[in-house]
Amino acid sequence: MHSATAITTAPPFQPEMTDFFASTVDILMSLDPRGNIRYVNPSYERVTGHTPAEVAGNSCLSYVAEPDVRRTIAIIAQGVENDGFENLVRAKDGSFRVVSWRGKPASDGNLCAIGRDVTSQRAADDRRLAGHRLDAVMQLTGGIAHDFKNILASMLGYLEIGMRVTAEERTRTIFKKALDCGRTGTKLVEQMLAAARQQQLKVEKVELGGLLLRMSEALGSAVRPLARVSYELDPLPMFVEIDAAQMQVAITNLCLNSMEAFQGKGGHIALATSPMQVEAGATGRYAGLQPGRYAHLCVQDDGPGMPEAAVARCFEPFYTTRGVTHGRGLGLPFVHGVVAQCGGTTWIDSLPGQGTAVHILLPLKD
């Protein structure tokens, strides 16, 4: 825990205290009763990029994100020791850092505060919560899919019996249409199981670059004339253990997603492969992966991109940004599920106006 109780006087400090304040990793700040900055230590520059000289005399609110300004004003106006709060502080490059503050009034009426940059911790918390939510949705999806699979299997069995025992052509036509609908439902259930990582895969050793080249003609036909597909494949062979048929469906889904994102305006889809090393104890997007060498496949487009909120939910089954008339929201969850079952991981980089890149990591095999 960090505390402001060690700061009892506003600057200027005794020389030895100034050296101490300069060496601490936390932000130390002194404000006058109106919230203007009297002093910040060098850690403020490390966190925000603003030098102490640049911010001295300015209102601290000038560097607080708009949604947090009113709450920050209220806390400063109280002029009493607070138990801690967080706000978004604008950095010099325009980004925002999450800072946890504690404040204490000084004897001369000024306010002393200590702040800690907790941006990384909050991002990790958000990823963990998103992971728990995704796991819950996957579990629910898988359970429903298994139940529907059993129901559909019974229905299809009875329909096939009906086809065999009836000779009347009109009735057989009705049975056939019902069977076709049932088989379509079965395919949907298989997609749900794949998204929930509960699909039965036929895993085999496949050279990833060769798989992509064998798909190239079919992929080009699927997205033309709305998109152009290019390849940048690592010259060294990269063998992975995957269900080749399901991986082809996954890659095709990604390219079709890109094509639909172009909204008829045309664009470029680039597929690239490269080797990557994941170290033991890796965190963030590599958390949970076994250490070792991986094949990295990136499917990138120059489409409109997606906001951060959409990216955070892309792998949730049935989540879609295109409305219910433009798909079931199972494409990306299908990709995520197939890759996860093969021991890999998937993540997305995207920003509005900057296109979308879907990254796939698969363990390399000798």
mmCIF file of C-alpha atoms in Angstrom:
data_model
loop_
_atom_site.group_PDB
_atom_site.id
_atom_site.type_symbol
_atom_site.label_atom_id
_atom_site.label_comp_id
_atom_site.label_asym_id
_atom_site.label_seq_id
_atom_site.Cartn_x
_atom_site.Cartn_y
_atom_site.Cartn_z
ATOM 1 C CA MET A 1 0.000 0.000 0.000
ATOM 2 C CA HIS A 2 1.121 3.532 -0.630
ATOM 3 C CA SER A 3 0.261 6.508 1.544
ATOM 4 C CA ALA A 4 0.533 10.281 1.519
ATOM 5 C CA THR A 5 1.205 10.490 5.242
ATOM 6 C CA ALA A 6 4.951 10.838 4.669
ATOM 7 C CA ILE A 7 4.407 14.200 2.968
ATOM 8 C CA THR A 8 3.751 16.764 5.659
ATOM 9 C CA THR A 9 4.986 20.013 4.152
ATOM 10 C CA ALA A 10 4.704 21.597 0.740
ATOM 11 C CA PRO A 11 7.814 22.528 -1.291
ATOM 12 C CA PRO A 12 10.396 23.912 -1.058
ATOM 13 C CA PHE A 13 11.835 20.856 0.654
ATOM 14 C CA GLN A 14 15.046 20.372 2.504
ATOM 15 C CA PRO A 15 17.736 19.208 0.028
ATOM 16 C CA GLU A 16 17.889 15.685 1.422
ATOM 17 C CA MET A 17 14.088 15.318 1.099
ATOM 18 C CA THR A 18 14.183 16.640 -2.462
ATOM 19 C CA ASP A 19 16.635 13.871 -3.370
ATOM 20 C CA PHE A 20 14.381 11.311 -1.735
ATOM 21 C CA PHE A 21 11.283 12.569 -3.559
ATOM 22 C CA ALA A 22 13.160 12.542 -6.862
ATOM 23 C CA SER A 23 14.122 8.883 -6.441
ATOM 24 C CA THR A 24 10.703 7.414 -5.619
ATOM 25 C CA VAL A 25 8.761 5.657 -8.395
ATOM 26 C CA ASP A 26 5.448 7.153 -7.238
ATOM 27 C CA ILE A 27 4.178 10.574 -8.277
ATOM 28 C CA LEU A 28 4.471 13.171 -5.511
ATOM 29 C CA MET A 29 2.408 16.312 -6.012
ATOM 30 C CA SER A 30 1.637 19.472 -4.058
ATOM 31 C CA LEU A 31 -1.462 21.553 -4.927
ATOM 32 C CA ASP A 32 -2.610 24.920 -3.682
ATOM 33 C CA PRO A 33 -6.199 25.215 -2.338
ATOM 34 C CA ARG A 34 -7.486 25.926 -5.876
ATOM 35 C CA GLY A 35 -5.937 22.776 -7.308
ATOM 36 C CA ASN A 36 -2.996 24.421 -9.069
ATOM 37 C CA ILE A 37 0.208 22.399 -9.211
ATOM 38 C CA ARG A 38 2.957 23.746 -6.935
ATOM 39 C CA TYR A 39 5.323 20.801 -7.273
ATOM 40 C CA VAL A 40 5.626 17.372 -8.892
ATOM 41 C CA ASN A 41 8.579 15.033 -8.667
ATOM 42 C CA PRO A 42 10.333 13.552 -11.742
ATOM 43 C CA SER A 43 8.108 10.454 -11.655
ATOM 44 C CA TYR A 44 5.300 12.595 -13.077
ATOM 45 C CA GLU A 45 7.330 12.967 -16.260
ATOM 46 C CA ARG A 46 8.068 9.240 -16.342
ATOM 47 C CA VAL A 47 4.352 8.440 -16.195
ATOM 48 C CA THR A 48 2.888 11.241 -18.333
ATOM 49 C CA GLY A 49 5.728 12.684 -20.396
ATOM 50 C CA HIS A 50 5.081 16.175 -18.941
ATOM 51 C CA THR A 51 8.090 17.694 -17.196
ATOM 52 C CA PRO A 52 7.663 19.304 -13.766
ATOM 53 C CA ALA A 53 8.482 22.699 -15.321
ATOM 54 C CA GLU A 54 5.721 22.292 -17.923
ATOM 55 C CA VAL A 55 2.964 21.646 -15.397
ATOM 56 C CA ALA A 56 4.038 23.945 -12.546
ATOM 57 C CA GLY A 57 1.362 26.585 -11.916
ATOM 58 C CA ASN A 58 -1.247 24.844 -14.076
ATOM 59 C CA SER A 59 -4.472 23.403 -12.731
ATOM 60 C CA CYS A 60 -4.168 19.688 -12.110
ATOM 61 C CA LEU A 61 -7.570 19.368 -13.805
ATOM 62 C CA SER A 62 -5.933 20.344 -17.102
ATOM 63 C CA TYR A 63 -4.436 16.854 -17.199
ATOM 64 C CA VAL A 64 -7.486 14.887 -16.048
ATOM 65 C CA ALA A 65 -9.787 13.098 -18.528
ATOM 66 C CA GLU A 66 -13.121 14.892 -18.936
ATOM 67 C CA PRO A 67 -15.303 12.142 -17.371
ATOM 68 C CA ASP A 68 -13.206 12.282 -14.168
ATOM 69 C CA VAL A 69 -12.966 16.072 -13.781
ATOM 70 C CA ARG A 70 -16.088 16.634 -11.665
ATOM 71 C CA ARG A 71 -15.226 13.844 -9.230
ATOM 72 C CA THR A 72 -11.649 15.113 -8.913
ATOM 73 C CA ILE A 73 -12.912 18.655 -8.197
ATOM 74 C CA ALA A 74 -15.174 17.340 -5.438
ATOM 75 C CA ILE A 75 -12.326 15.452 -3.774
ATOM 76 C CA ILE A 76 -9.964 18.447 -3.907
ATOM 77 C CA ALA A 77 -12.699 20.765 -2.589
ATOM 78 C CA GLN A 78 -13.196 18.582 0.488
ATOM 79 C CA GLY A 79 -9.662 19.455 1.600
ATOM 80 C CA VAL A 80 -9.469 16.422 3.838
ATOM 81 C CA GLU A 81 -7.427 13.232 3.802
ATOM 82 C CA ASN A 82 -8.997 10.744 1.388
ATOM 83 C CA ASP A 83 -8.817 6.977 1.319
ATOM 84 C CA GLY A 84 -7.816 6.868 -2.320
ATOM 85 C CA PHE A 85 -9.395 7.242 -5.730
ATOM 86 C CA GLU A 86 -8.446 6.670 -9.349
ATOM 87 C CA ASN A 87 -8.685 8.894 -12.388
ATOM 88 C CA LEU A 88 -7.432 9.025 -15.950
ATOM 89 C CA VAL A 89 -4.485 11.373 -16.435
ATOM 90 C CA ARG A 90 -3.728 12.612 -19.952
ATOM 91 C CA ALA A 91 -0.159 11.979 -21.057
ATOM 92 C CA LYS A 92 1.827 14.220 -23.371
ATOM 93 C CA ASP A 93 1.306 11.858 -26.327
ATOM 94 C CA GLY A 94 -2.487 12.064 -25.942
ATOM 95 C CA SER A 95 -2.903 8.676 -24.298
ATOM 96 C CA PHE A 96 -4.341 8.243 -20.811
ATOM 97 C CA ARG A 97 -2.836 6.594 -17.751
ATOM 98 C CA VAL A 98 -4.827 5.213 -14.822
ATOM 99 C CA VAL A 99 -3.418 6.757 -11.638
ATOM 100 C CA SER A 100 -4.385 5.787 -8.098
ATOM 101 C CA TRP A 101 -4.203 8.780 -5.722
ATOM 102 C CA ARG A 102 -4.184 9.383 -1.997
ATOM 103 C CA GLY A 103 -4.258 12.904 -0.601
ATOM 104 C CA LYS A 104 -3.642 14.686 2.696
ATOM 105 C CA PRO A 105 -4.019 18.378 3.571
ATOM 106 C CA ALA A 106 -0.833 20.147 4.668
ATOM 107 C CA SER A 107 -0.684 22.469 7.654
ATOM 108 C CA ASP A 108 -0.428 25.546 5.403
ATOM 109 C CA GLY A 109 -3.712 24.825 3.579
ATOM 110 C CA ASN A 110 -2.156 23.191 0.547
ATOM 111 C CA LEU A 111 -2.839 19.609 -0.496
ATOM 112 C CA CYS A 112 -0.217 16.879 -0.795
ATOM 113 C CA ALA A 113 -0.899 13.809 -2.916
ATOM 114 C CA ILE A 114 0.842 10.641 -3.933
ATOM 115 C CA GLY A 115 -0.091 8.803 -7.119
ATOM 116 C CA ARG A 116 0.776 5.412 -8.533
ATOM 117 C CA ASP A 117 0.479 4.419 -12.188
ATOM 118 C CA VAL A 118 -1.811 1.354 -12.189
ATOM 119 C CA THR A 119 -2.549 1.285 -15.928
ATOM 120 C CA SER A 120 -0.975 -2.138 -16.451
ATOM 121 C CA GLN A 121 -2.730 -3.624 -13.431
ATOM 122 C CA ARG A 122 -6.143 -2.334 -14.531
ATOM 123 C CA ALA A 123 -5.574 -3.616 -18.064
ATOM 124 C CA ALA A 124 -4.679 -7.028 -16.624
ATOM 125 C CA ASP A 125 -7.815 -6.934 -14.451
ATOM 126 C CA ASP A 126 -9.932 -6.129 -17.504
ATOM 127 C CA ARG A 127 -8.381 -8.993 -19.483
ATOM 128 C CA ARG A 128 -8.969 -11.393 -16.609
ATOM 129 C CA LEU A 129 -12.617 -10.368 -16.263
ATOM 130 C CA ALA A 130 -13.113 -10.610 -20.023
ATOM 131 C CA GLY A 131 -11.567 -14.085 -19.946
ATOM 132 C CA HIS A 132 -13.924 -15.203 -17.168
ATOM 133 C CA ARG A 133 -16.909 -13.817 -19.072
ATOM 134 C CA LEU A 134 -15.810 -15.535 -22.279
ATOM 135 C CA ASP A 135 -15.313 -18.855 -20.468
ATOM 136 C CA ALA A 136 -18.821 -18.610 -19.001
ATOM 137 C CA VAL A 137 -20.368 -17.873 -22.394
ATOM 138 C CA MET A 138 -18.372 -20.718 -23.970
ATOM 139 C CA GLN A 139 -19.531 -23.165 -21.314
ATOM 140 C CA LEU A 140 -23.164 -22.143 -21.801
ATOM 141 C CA THR A 141 -22.831 -22.327 -25.587
ATOM 142 C CA GLY A 142 -21.245 -25.770 -25.427
ATOM 143 C CA GLY A 143 -23.953 -27.123 -23.137
ATOM 144 C CA ILE A 144 -26.753 -25.841 -25.353
ATOM 145 C CA ALA A 145 -25.002 -27.130 -28.478
ATOM 146 C CA HIS A 146 -24.652 -30.647 -27.041
ATOM 147 C CA ASP A 147 -28.359 -30.733 -26.156
ATOM 148 C CA PHE A 148 -29.387 -29.520 -29.602
ATOM 149 C CA LYS A 149 -27.028 -31.991 -31.264
ATOM 150 C CA ASN A 150 -28.778 -34.877 -29.524
ATOM 151 C CA ILE A 151 -32.222 -33.502 -30.377
ATOM 152 C CA LEU A 152 -31.288 -32.975 -34.019
ATOM 153 C CA ALA A 153 -29.790 -36.458 -34.258
ATOM 154 C CA SER A 154 -33.104 -37.957 -33.117
ATOM 155 C CA MET A 155 -35.106 -35.764 -35.497
ATOM 156 C CA LEU A 156 -32.882 -36.629 -38.454
ATOM 157 C CA GLY A 157 -33.138 -40.322 -37.606
ATOM 158 C CA TYR A 158 -36.929 -40.243 -37.662
ATOM 159 C CA LEU A 159 -36.968 -38.213 -40.885
ATOM 160 C CA GLU A 160 -34.674 -40.727 -42.591
ATOM 161 C CA ILE A 161 -36.970 -43.556 -41.491
ATOM 162 C CA GLY A 162 -39.904 -41.615 -42.909
ATOM 163 C CA MET A 163 -38.077 -41.252 -46.222
ATOM 164 C CA ARG A 164 -37.537 -45.012 -46.412
ATOM 165 C CA VAL A 165 -41.076 -46.105 -45.537
ATOM 166 C CA THR A 166 -43.014 -43.720 -47.785
ATOM 167 C CA ALA A 167 -43.343 -44.128 -51.538
ATOM 168 C CA GLU A 168 -45.439 -41.054 -52.262
ATOM 169 C CA GLU A 169 -43.191 -38.553 -54.060
ATOM 170 C CA ARG A 170 -44.736 -35.393 -52.600
ATOM 171 C CA THR A 171 -44.290 -36.714 -49.064
ATOM 172 C CA ARG A 172 -40.701 -37.739 -49.817
ATOM 173 C CA THR A 173 -40.015 -34.193 -51.069
ATOM 174 C CA ILE A 174 -41.273 -32.774 -47.769
ATOM 175 C CA PHE A 175 -39.103 -35.234 -45.822
ATOM 176 C CA LYS A 176 -36.086 -34.287 -47.951
ATOM 177 C CA LYS A 177 -36.547 -30.563 -47.288
ATOM 178 C CA ALA A 178 -36.898 -31.262 -43.577
ATOM 179 C CA LEU A 179 -33.697 -33.336 -43.667
ATOM 180 C CA ASP A 180 -31.854 -30.509 -45.424
ATOM 181 C CA CYS A 181 -32.979 -28.063 -42.726
ATOM 182 C CA GLY A 182 -31.912 -30.483 -40.010
ATOM 183 C CA ARG A 183 -28.463 -30.912 -41.562
ATOM 184 C CA THR A 184 -28.098 -27.134 -41.753
ATOM 185 C CA GLY A 185 -28.928 -27.019 -38.058
ATOM 186 C CA THR A 186 -26.302 -29.686 -37.397
ATOM 187 C CA LYS A 187 -23.655 -27.554 -39.119
ATOM 188 C CA LEU A 188 -24.654 -24.612 -36.928
ATOM 189 C CA VAL A 189 -24.353 -26.792 -33.829
ATOM 190 C CA GLU A 190 -20.873 -27.881 -34.955
ATOM 191 C CA GLN A 191 -19.904 -24.206 -35.221
ATOM 192 C CA MET A 192 -21.185 -23.627 -31.702
ATOM 193 C CA LEU A 193 -19.185 -26.588 -30.408
ATOM 194 C CA ALA A 194 -16.078 -25.291 -32.169
ATOM 195 C CA ALA A 195 -16.582 -21.864 -30.591
ATOM 196 C CA ALA A 196 -16.920 -23.577 -27.202
ATOM 197 C CA ARG A 197 -13.718 -25.583 -27.876
ATOM 198 C CA GLN A 198 -15.661 -28.848 -27.624
ATOM 199 C CA GLN A 199 -15.480 -29.997 -31.226
ATOM 200 C CA GLN A 200 -13.936 -33.312 -32.228
ATOM 201 C CA LEU A 201 -10.896 -32.416 -34.335
ATOM 202 C CA LYS A 202 -8.968 -34.627 -36.752
ATOM 203 C CA VAL A 203 -5.492 -33.359 -35.924
ATOM 204 C CA GLU A 204 -2.615 -33.971 -38.338
ATOM 205 C CA LYS A 205 0.829 -32.512 -38.981
ATOM 206 C CA VAL A 206 0.546 -29.807 -41.659
ATOM 207 C CA GLU A 207 2.995 -27.325 -43.180
ATOM 208 C CA LEU A 208 1.269 -23.981 -42.663
ATOM 209 C CA GLY A 209 2.685 -22.148 -45.683
ATOM 210 C CA GLY A 210 1.763 -25.017 -47.990
ATOM 211 C CA LEU A 211 -1.778 -25.055 -46.612
ATOM 212 C CA LEU A 212 -2.166 -21.348 -47.374
ATOM 213 C CA LEU A 213 -0.825 -21.751 -50.912
ATOM 214 C CA ARG A 214 -3.238 -24.622 -51.585
ATOM 215 C CA MET A 215 -6.058 -22.366 -50.415
ATOM 216 C CA SER A 216 -4.953 -19.321 -52.421
ATOM 217 C CA GLU A 217 -7.024 -19.939 -55.545
ATOM 218 C CA ALA A 218 -10.212 -20.683 -53.620
ATOM 219 C CA LEU A 219 -9.646 -17.712 -51.287
ATOM 220 C CA GLY A 220 -9.087 -15.364 -54.199
ATOM 221 C CA SER A 221 -12.295 -16.541 -55.861
ATOM 222 C CA ALA A 222 -14.252 -16.149 -52.611
ATOM 223 C CA VAL A 223 -13.381 -12.478 -52.111
ATOM 224 C CA ARG A 224 -13.025 -11.191 -55.684
ATOM 225 C CA PRO A 225 -13.795 -8.637 -57.038
ATOM 226 C CA LEU A 226 -14.260 -6.806 -53.716
ATOM 227 C CA ALA A 227 -10.853 -7.646 -52.281
ATOM 228 C CA ARG A 228 -7.311 -8.451 -53.312
ATOM 229 C CA VAL A 229 -5.369 -11.097 -51.381
ATOM 230 C CA SER A 230 -1.575 -11.114 -51.006
ATOM 231 C CA TYR A 231 0.796 -13.507 -49.245
ATOM 232 C CA GLU A 232 4.050 -12.955 -47.357
ATOM 233 C CA LEU A 233 5.082 -16.432 -46.244
ATOM 234 C CA ASP A 234 8.216 -17.266 -44.294
ATOM 235 C CA PRO A 235 10.624 -19.187 -46.568
ATOM 236 C CA LEU A 236 11.306 -21.847 -43.930
ATOM 237 C CA PRO A 237 8.702 -24.616 -43.528
ATOM 238 C CA MET A 238 6.565 -24.361 -40.391
ATOM 239 C CA PHE A 239 4.847 -27.576 -39.320
ATOM 240 C CA VAL A 240 1.875 -27.404 -36.968
ATOM 241 C CA GLU A 241 -0.591 -29.998 -35.682
ATOM 242 C CA ILE A 242 -4.074 -28.891 -36.683
ATOM 243 C CA ASP A 243 -7.338 -30.066 -38.172
ATOM 244 C CA ALA A 244 -6.516 -28.913 -41.705
ATOM 245 C CA ALA A 245 -10.131 -28.780 -42.873
ATOM 246 C CA GLN A 246 -11.263 -26.727 -39.876
ATOM 247 C CA MET A 247 -8.266 -24.413 -40.145
ATOM 248 C CA GLN A 248 -9.118 -23.762 -43.792
ATOM 249 C CA VAL A 249 -12.665 -22.859 -42.741
ATOM 250 C CA ALA A 250 -11.263 -20.571 -40.026
ATOM 251 C CA ILE A 251 -8.926 -18.738 -42.425
ATOM 252 C CA THR A 252 -11.685 -18.429 -45.020
ATOM 253 C CA ASN A 253 -13.975 -16.962 -42.345
ATOM 254 C CA LEU A 254 -11.362 -14.327 -41.532
ATOM 255 C CA CYS A 255 -11.006 -13.313 -45.184
ATOM 256 C CA LEU A 256 -14.784 -13.184 -45.671
ATOM 257 C CA ASN A 257 -15.072 -11.023 -42.531
ATOM 258 C CA SER A 258 -12.564 -8.604 -44.054
ATOM 259 C CA MET A 259 -14.403 -8.572 -47.371
ATOM 260 C CA GLU A 260 -17.711 -7.778 -45.648
ATOM 261 C CA ALA A 261 -16.023 -5.032 -43.629
ATOM 262 C CA PHE A 262 -15.051 -3.283 -46.877
ATOM 263 C CA GLN A 263 -18.793 -2.660 -47.445
ATOM 264 C CA GLY A 264 -18.464 -2.892 -51.206
ATOM 265 C CA LYS A 265 -15.639 -0.338 -51.429
ATOM 266 C CA GLY A 266 -12.870 -2.858 -52.072
ATOM 267 C CA GLY A 267 -9.681 -3.409 -50.138
ATOM 268 C CA HIS A 268 -6.578 -5.484 -49.517
ATOM 269 C CA ILE A 269 -6.212 -8.617 -47.374
ATOM 270 C CA ALA A 270 -2.663 -9.694 -46.475
ATOM 271 C CA LEU A 271 -1.759 -13.111 -45.069
ATOM 272 C CA ALA A 272 1.694 -13.392 -43.493
ATOM 273 C CA THR A 273 3.531 -16.101 -41.564
ATOM 274 C CA SER A 274 6.605 -15.957 -39.341
ATOM 275 C CA PRO A 275 8.152 -17.945 -36.472
ATOM 276 C CA MET A 276 7.836 -16.596 -32.921
ATOM 277 C CA GLN A 277 9.346 -17.542 -29.573
ATOM 278 C CA VAL A 278 7.186 -17.493 -26.422
ATOM 279 C CA GLU A 279 9.181 -17.353 -23.195
ATOM 280 C CA ALA A 280 8.274 -19.049 -19.922
ATOM 281 C CA GLY A 281 6.014 -16.909 -17.750
ATOM 282 C CA ALA A 282 4.866 -14.748 -20.669
ATOM 283 C CA THR A 283 1.913 -12.516 -19.828
ATOM 284 C CA GLY A 284 -0.723 -10.509 -21.687
ATOM 285 C CA ARG A 285 -1.814 -12.047 -24.977
ATOM 286 C CA TYR A 286 0.659 -14.919 -24.467
ATOM 287 C CA ALA A 287 -0.571 -15.820 -20.979
ATOM 288 C CA GLY A 288 -1.268 -19.520 -20.566
ATOM 289 C CA LEU A 289 0.823 -20.615 -23.551
ATOM 290 C CA GLN A 290 3.500 -23.227 -23.127
ATOM 291 C CA PRO A 291 6.990 -21.791 -23.699
ATOM 292 C CA GLY A 292 8.510 -22.656 -27.041
ATOM 293 C CA ARG A 293 8.481 -21.860 -30.747
ATOM 294 C CA TYR A 294 5.238 -20.941 -32.490
ATOM 295 C CA ALA A 295 4.020 -20.301 -36.003
ATOM 296 C CA HIS A 296 2.514 -16.821 -36.282
ATOM 297 C CA LEU A 297 -0.201 -16.272 -38.897
ATOM 298 C CA CYS A 298 -1.532 -12.742 -39.383
ATOM 299 C CA VAL A 299 -4.596 -11.955 -41.506
ATOM 300 C CA GLN A 300 -4.667 -8.182 -41.951
ATOM 301 C CA ASP A 301 -6.975 -5.887 -43.902
ATOM 302 C CA ASP A 302 -7.130 -2.163 -44.616
ATOM 303 C CA GLY A 303 -10.832 -1.878 -43.832
ATOM 304 C CA PRO A 304 -12.593 0.505 -41.438
ATOM 305 C CA GLY A 305 -11.356 -1.214 -38.279
ATOM 306 C CA MET A 306 -13.239 -1.622 -35.009
ATOM 307 C CA PRO A 307 -13.535 0.308 -31.740
ATOM 308 C CA GLU A 308 -11.876 -1.101 -28.636
ATOM 309 C CA ALA A 309 -15.209 -2.146 -27.109
ATOM 310 C CA ALA A 310 -16.035 -4.301 -30.139
ATOM 311 C CA VAL A 311 -12.575 -5.892 -30.192
ATOM 312 C CA ALA A 312 -12.960 -6.869 -26.531
ATOM 313 C CA ARG A 313 -16.099 -8.901 -27.332
ATOM 314 C CA CYS A 314 -15.252 -10.316 -30.760
ATOM 315 C CA PHE A 315 -14.673 -13.860 -29.534
ATOM 316 C CA GLU A 316 -17.985 -14.097 -27.676
ATOM 317 C CA PRO A 317 -20.394 -16.466 -29.462
ATOM 318 C CA PHE A 318 -23.302 -14.652 -31.138
ATOM 319 C CA TYR A 319 -21.738 -11.208 -30.681
ATOM 320 C CA THR A 320 -21.812 -9.258 -33.944
ATOM 321 C CA THR A 321 -21.467 -5.614 -34.958
ATOM 322 C CA ARG A 322 -23.378 -6.144 -38.218
ATOM 323 C CA GLY A 323 -26.881 -6.850 -36.972
ATOM 324 C CA VAL A 324 -28.851 -10.081 -36.894
ATOM 325 C CA THR A 325 -29.423 -10.075 -40.660
ATOM 326 C CA HIS A 326 -25.692 -10.286 -41.446
ATOM 327 C CA GLY A 327 -24.593 -13.469 -39.701
ATOM 328 C CA ARG A 328 -24.851 -15.346 -36.429
ATOM 329 C CA GLY A 329 -21.736 -13.978 -34.733
ATOM 330 C CA LEU A 330 -19.960 -17.352 -34.787
ATOM 331 C CA GLY A 331 -17.140 -16.686 -37.280
ATOM 332 C CA LEU A 332 -14.480 -15.294 -34.936
ATOM 333 C CA PRO A 333 -15.497 -17.524 -31.997
ATOM 334 C CA PHE A 334 -15.114 -20.496 -34.375
ATOM 335 C CA VAL A 335 -11.575 -19.366 -35.252
ATOM 336 C CA HIS A 336 -10.723 -18.778 -31.596
ATOM 337 C CA GLY A 337 -12.080 -22.171 -30.552
ATOM 338 C CA VAL A 338 -10.322 -24.187 -33.266
ATOM 339 C CA VAL A 339 -6.981 -22.497 -32.572
ATOM 340 C CA ALA A 340 -7.333 -22.952 -28.795
ATOM 341 C CA GLN A 341 -8.060 -26.673 -29.221
ATOM 342 C CA CYS A 342 -4.811 -26.958 -31.195
ATOM 343 C CA GLY A 343 -2.825 -25.433 -28.308
ATOM 344 C CA GLY A 344 -2.623 -21.925 -29.752
ATOM 345 C CA THR A 345 -4.103 -18.512 -29.160
ATOM 346 C CA THR A 346 -5.781 -15.739 -31.134
ATOM 347 C CA TRP A 347 -5.919 -11.974 -30.668
ATOM 348 C CA ILE A 348 -7.040 -8.942 -32.629
ATOM 349 C CA ASP A 349 -5.412 -5.559 -33.223
ATOM 350 C CA SER A 350 -7.811 -2.964 -34.593
ATOM 351 C CA LEU A 351 -8.657 0.714 -34.370
ATOM 352 C CA PRO A 352 -11.296 2.747 -36.207
ATOM 353 C CA GLY A 353 -9.919 3.835 -39.564
ATOM 354 C CA GLN A 354 -6.799 1.672 -39.260
ATOM 355 C CA GLY A 355 -7.945 -1.750 -40.419
ATOM 356 C CA THR A 356 -7.977 -5.036 -38.538
ATOM 357 C CA ALA A 357 -5.297 -7.669 -37.954
ATOM 358 C CA VAL A 358 -6.177 -11.110 -36.589
ATOM 359 C CA HIS A 359 -3.163 -12.935 -35.142
ATOM 360 C CA ILE A 360 -2.984 -16.708 -34.708
ATOM 361 C CA LEU A 361 -0.230 -18.548 -32.826
ATOM 362 C CA LEU A 362 0.143 -22.322 -33.232
ATOM 363 C CA PRO A 363 2.857 -24.485 -31.621
ATOM 364 C CA LEU A 364 5.599 -25.431 -34.074
ATOM 365 C CA LYS A 365 6.346 -29.133 -34.442
ATOM 366 C CA ASP A 366 9.625 -30.719 -35.558
#
